[in-house]
CSV table of C-alpha atoms in Angstrom, one decimal:
chain,number,residue,atom,x,y,z
W,198,UNK,CA,6.8,11.6,13.2
W,199,UNK,CA,4.9,8.4,13.3
W,200,UNK,CA,7.0,5.6,12.0
W,201,UNK,CA,6.9,1.9,11.0
W,202,UNK,CA,10.2,0.1,10.9
W,203,UNK,CA,11.0,-3.2,9.1
W,204,UNK,CA,14.3,-4.9,8.3
W,205,UNK,CA,14.7,-4.6,4.5
W,206,UNK,CA,16.2,-8.0,4.1
W,207,UNK,CA,16.5,-10.0,2.0
W,208,UNK,CA,15.4,-12.8,4.4
W,209,UNK,CA,16.2,-16.2,3.0
W,210,UNK,CA,14.2,-19.2,4.3
W,211,UNK,CA,14.3,-22.8,3.1
W,212,UNK,CA,11.1,-24.2,1.5
W,213,UNK,CA,8.9,-25.8,4.1
W,214,UNK,CA,10.3,-23.8,7.0
W,215,UNK,CA,8.7,-21.0,9.0
W,216,UNK,CA,9.3,-17.4,7.8
W,217,UNK,CA,9.2,-14.8,10.5
W,218,UNK,CA,8.7,-11.2,9.5
W,219,UNK,CA,8.9,-8.4,12.1
W,220,UNK,CA,7.8,-4.8,12.4
W,221,UNK,CA,7.9,-2.1,15.1
W,222,UNK,CA,5.9,1.1,15.3
W,223,UNK,CA,6.4,4.3,17.1
W,224,UNK,CA,2.9,5.4,18.0
W,225,UNK,CA,1.9,3.6,21.2
W,226,UNK,CA,-1.8,4.4,20.6
W,227,UNK,CA,-2.0,2.7,17.2
W,228,UNK,CA,-5.2,0.7,16.7
W,229,UNK,CA,-5.0,-1.3,13.5
W,230,UNK,CA,-2.3,-3.4,11.9
W,231,UNK,CA,-2.0,-4.8,8.5
W,232,UNK,CA,0.3,-7.0,6.5
W,233,UNK,CA,0.5,-6.6,2.7
W,234,UNK,CA,2.3,-8.8,0.2
W,235,UNK,CA,3.8,-7.2,-3.0
W,236,UNK,CA,5.2,-9.2,-5.8
W,237,UNK,CA,7.7,-7.6,-8.1
W,238,UNK,CA,6.0,-5.3,-10.5
W,239,UNK,CA,2.6,-5.7,-8.9
W,240,UNK,CA,0.6,-3.7,-6.4
W,241,UNK,CA,0.3,-4.6,-2.7
W,242,UNK,CA,-2.3,-7.2,-1.7
W,243,UNK,CA,-3.8,-7.4,1.8
W,244,UNK,CA,-3.1,-10.7,3.5
W,245,UNK,CA,-3.7,-10.2,7.2
W,246,UNK,CA,-5.1,-7.6,9.6
W,247,UNK,CA,-5.1,-7.6,13.4
W,248,UNK,CA,-6.6,-5.2,15.9
W,249,UNK,CA,-6.1,-7.0,19.3
W,250,UNK,CA,-3.1,-8.3,21.2
W,251,UNK,CA,-2.3,-11.9,20.6
W,252,UNK,CA,-2.3,-14.1,17.6
W,253,UNK,CA,-4.5,-14.3,14.6
W,254,UNK,CA,-4.3,-17.3,12.3
W,255,UNK,CA,-5.5,-17.6,8.6
W,256,UNK,CA,-4.3,-20.7,6.8
W,257,UNK,CA,-0.5,-20.7,6.8
W,258,UNK,CA,-0.3,-17.1,8.0
W,259,UNK,CA,-0.3,-16.0,11.7
W,260,UNK,CA,-0.2,-12.4,12.7
W,261,UNK,CA,1.1,-11.6,16.2
W,262,UNK,CA,0.5,-8.3,18.0
W,263,UNK,CA,2.1,-7.0,21.2
W,264,UNK,CA,1.0,-3.5,21.9
W,265,UNK,CA,3.1,-3.2,25.0
W,266,UNK,CA,6.2,-3.8,23.0
W,267,UNK,CA,4.9,-2.0,19.9
W,268,UNK,CA,5.7,-5.0,17.9
W,269,UNK,CA,3.8,-6.9,15.2
W,270,UNK,CA,4.9,-9.9,13.3
W,271,UNK,CA,3.9,-12.2,10.5
W,272,UNK,CA,4.7,-15.9,10.5
W,273,UNK,CA,4.4,-18.0,7.3
W,274,UNK,CA,4.3,-21.7,7.9
W,275,UNK,CA,5.4,-24.3,5.4
W,276,UNK,CA,7.0,-21.6,3.2
W,277,UNK,CA,6.6,-22.0,-0.5
W,278,UNK,CA,8.6,-20.5,-3.4
W,279,UNK,CA,5.4,-18.5,-4.3
W,280,UNK,CA,5.7,-16.7,-0.9
W,281,UNK,CA,8.8,-15.0,-2.2
W,282,UNK,CA,7.8,-11.3,-2.3
W,283,UNK,CA,8.1,-8.1,-0.4
W,284,UNK,CA,6.0,-7.9,2.8
W,285,UNK,CA,4.8,-4.5,3.9
W,286,UNK,CA,3.8,-3.9,7.5
W,287,UNK,CA,1.2,-1.1,7.9
W,288,UNK,CA,-0.2,0.7,10.9
W,289,UNK,CA,-3.2,3.0,11.3
W,290,UNK,CA,-2.6,5.1,14.4
W,291,UNK,CA,-6.3,6.1,14.9
W,292,UNK,CA,-9.6,5.2,13.2
W,293,UNK,CA,-9.5,8.3,11.1
W,294,UNK,CA,-5.8,8.4,10.4
W,295,UNK,CA,-4.2,7.3,7.2
W,296,UNK,CA,-2.2,4.0,7.2
W,297,UNK,CA,1.5,4.3,7.5
W,298,UNK,CA,3.6,1.8,5.6
W,299,UNK,CA,6.9,0.3,6.5
W,300,UNK,CA,9.5,0.1,3.6
W,301,UNK,CA,9.0,-3.7,3.4
W,302,UNK,CA,11.0,-6.8,4.0
W,303,UNK,CA,12.1,-8.9,0.9
W,304,UNK,CA,11.5,-12.6,1.5
W,305,UNK,CA,13.2,-15.2,-0.6
W,306,UNK,CA,12.1,-18.8,-0.2
W,307,UNK,CA,14.8,-21.2,-1.2
W,308,UNK,CA,13.6,-24.2,-3.2
A,189,UNK,CA,-12.8,-9.0,-0.5
A,190,UNK,CA,-13.1,-5.4,-1.5
A,191,UNK,CA,-12.2,-4.6,-5.1
A,192,UNK,CA,-10.5,-1.5,-6.4
A,193,UNK,CA,-10.2,-1.2,-10.2
A,194,UNK,CA,-7.5,1.0,-11.7
A,195,UNK,CA,-7.3,1.9,-15.4
A,196,UNK,CA,-5.3,1.9,-17.6
A,197,UNK,CA,-2.8,-0.7,-16.5
A,198,UNK,CA,-0.1,0.6,-18.8
A,199,UNK,CA,0.5,3.9,-20.6
A,200,UNK,CA,3.3,4.8,-23.0
A,201,UNK,CA,3.2,8.3,-24.4
A,202,UNK,CA,5.3,11.2,-25.6
A,203,UNK,CA,6.8,13.9,-23.4
A,204,UNK,CA,4.3,16.8,-22.9
A,205,UNK,CA,1.2,14.6,-22.9
A,206,UNK,CA,-1.3,14.7,-20.1
A,207,UNK,CA,-2.3,11.3,-18.7
A,208,UNK,CA,-5.4,10.5,-16.7
A,209,UNK,CA,-5.6,7.4,-14.4
A,210,UNK,CA,-8.9,6.3,-13.0
A,211,UNK,CA,-9.4,4.5,-9.7
A,212,UNK,CA,-12.8,2.9,-8.9
A,213,UNK,CA,-14.1,1.1,-5.8
A,214,UNK,CA,-16.4,-1.5,-7.2
A,215,UNK,CA,-18.2,-2.9,-4.1
A,216,UNK,CA,-17.9,-0.3,-1.4
A,217,UNK,CA,-18.0,3.4,-0.9
A,218,UNK,CA,-14.6,4.8,-0.7
A,219,UNK,CA,-14.7,8.0,1.4
A,220,UNK,CA,-10.9,8.3,1.1
A,221,UNK,CA,-8.6,7.4,-1.8
A,222,UNK,CA,-4.9,7.5,-1.8
A,223,UNK,CA,-2.4,7.8,-4.7
A,224,UNK,CA,1.1,6.3,-4.4
A,225,UNK,CA,4.1,6.3,-6.7
A,226,UNK,CA,6.7,3.6,-6.7
A,227,UNK,CA,10.0,3.6,-8.5
A,228,UNK,CA,11.7,0.3,-9.3
A,229,UNK,CA,13.0,-1.5,-6.2
A,230,UNK,CA,11.9,1.3,-4.0
A,231,UNK,CA,9.2,1.6,-1.4
A,232,UNK,CA,5.7,3.1,-1.8
A,233,UNK,CA,5.6,6.8,-1.7
A,234,UNK,CA,2.3,8.5,-0.8
A,235,UNK,CA,1.6,11.4,-3.1
A,236,UNK,CA,-1.8,12.6,-2.0
A,237,UNK,CA,-5.0,11.7,-0.1
A,238,UNK,CA,-8.3,12.6,-1.5
A,239,UNK,CA,-11.7,12.7,0.3
A,240,UNK,CA,-14.9,12.7,-1.7
A,241,UNK,CA,-16.1,16.1,-2.5
A,242,UNK,CA,-13.1,18.0,-1.1
A,243,UNK,CA,-9.7,19.0,-2.3
A,244,UNK,CA,-6.9,16.6,-2.1
A,245,UNK,CA,-4.1,16.8,0.5
A,246,UNK,CA,-0.7,16.5,-1.1
A,247,UNK,CA,2.4,15.2,0.6
A,248,UNK,CA,5.4,17.5,0.9
A,249,UNK,CA,7.3,17.8,-2.3
A,250,UNK,CA,4.4,16.7,-4.6
A,251,UNK,CA,3.4,19.4,-7.0
A,252,UNK,CA,-0.4,19.8,-6.9
A,253,UNK,CA,-0.5,21.5,-10.3
A,254,UNK,CA,1.4,18.7,-11.8
A,255,UNK,CA,-0.6,15.9,-10.3
A,256,UNK,CA,-4.3,16.8,-10.5
A,257,UNK,CA,-6.6,14.7,-8.3
A,258,UNK,CA,-10.4,14.7,-8.5
A,259,UNK,CA,-12.6,12.6,-6.2
A,260,UNK,CA,-16.0,13.4,-7.5
A,261,UNK,CA,-17.9,10.5,-6.1
A,262,UNK,CA,-17.6,7.8,-3.5
A,263,UNK,CA,-16.5,5.3,-6.1
A,264,UNK,CA,-14.2,7.3,-8.4
A,265,UNK,CA,-11.0,9.2,-8.1
A,266,UNK,CA,-8.8,10.3,-11.0
A,267,UNK,CA,-5.1,11.3,-11.1
A,268,UNK,CA,-4.0,13.4,-14.1
A,269,UNK,CA,-0.3,13.8,-14.7
A,270,UNK,CA,-0.1,17.0,-16.6
A,271,UNK,CA,2.5,17.7,-19.3
A,272,UNK,CA,4.3,14.5,-18.3
A,273,UNK,CA,8.1,14.2,-18.7
A,274,UNK,CA,10.4,11.2,-18.6
A,275,UNK,CA,11.1,11.7,-14.9
A,276,UNK,CA,7.4,11.1,-14.3
A,277,UNK,CA,7.7,7.6,-15.5
A,278,UNK,CA,6.8,5.3,-12.6
A,279,UNK,CA,4.3,2.8,-11.2
A,280,UNK,CA,1.3,4.7,-9.9
A,281,UNK,CA,-1.0,2.9,-7.5
A,282,UNK,CA,-4.3,4.0,-6.0
A,283,UNK,CA,-5.9,2.6,-2.9
A,284,UNK,CA,-9.3,3.2,-1.3
A,285,UNK,CA,-10.8,2.8,2.2
A,286,UNK,CA,-13.9,3.7,4.1
A,287,UNK,CA,-12.3,5.9,6.7
A,288,UNK,CA,-13.3,6.0,10.3
A,289,UNK,CA,-14.0,2.3,10.5
A,290,UNK,CA,-10.5,1.0,11.0
A,291,UNK,CA,-10.8,-1.0,7.8
A,292,UNK,CA,-7.8,-1.7,5.6
A,293,UNK,CA,-6.9,0.1,2.5
A,294,UNK,CA,-7.4,-1.9,-0.7
A,295,UNK,CA,-5.2,-1.4,-3.7
A,296,UNK,CA,-5.8,-1.2,-7.4
A,297,UNK,CA,-3.5,-3.1,-9.8
A,298,UNK,CA,-1.5,0.0,-10.6
A,299,UNK,CA,-0.6,1.9,-13.7
A,300,UNK,CA,2.8,1.7,-15.3
A,301,UNK,CA,3.5,5.0,-16.9
A,302,UNK,CA,6.3,5.4,-19.4
A,303,UNK,CA,7.1,8.8,-20.9
A,304,UNK,CA,9.2,8.8,-24.0
């Protein structure tokens, strides 16, 4: 059973600080990694994807991938109250495989 | 980015009614579409995967005769909830991708279904 694990939270972070969200996955051969944001009552929205080891930055967001440790993380710099949401980690084991979603981490940015 | 349109956004209907939800990929060819259900404060639950021109693959525990899926073209998939009952009330979300490329799945805005 291929799995994606996330801490459910809630993770509370002061406004302006760095929020760090973590995710581990079970299939060592996984190739594609995604972070989605889901506001309450809304559908998930893709915010980052990463395919290679290392860091990928996009604005205030940085995705980090460590395939040896089977670990992917999302950093949010200068956290804003509007970043409060559930963040879903998603992993595609192979090019033709369906994406497997974690259960999500609830992030709460404290004003 | 890729756009997936889902319609209707909200449905309220009586028990026993059948409800059809449409999912369209507007700017790319979606070889595969996925249907999810999400209850309040719970995680996404994959119901079925549909590939254009073939029968949908349902997840364990999902009744295929209850949730009819049609993926007739590379831009349109439909989910029909047949003879809906109050326990079918939920948030239904479709997503689409071009499989085999490693590309992400893109989600529609979801349909909130309320059965009275």
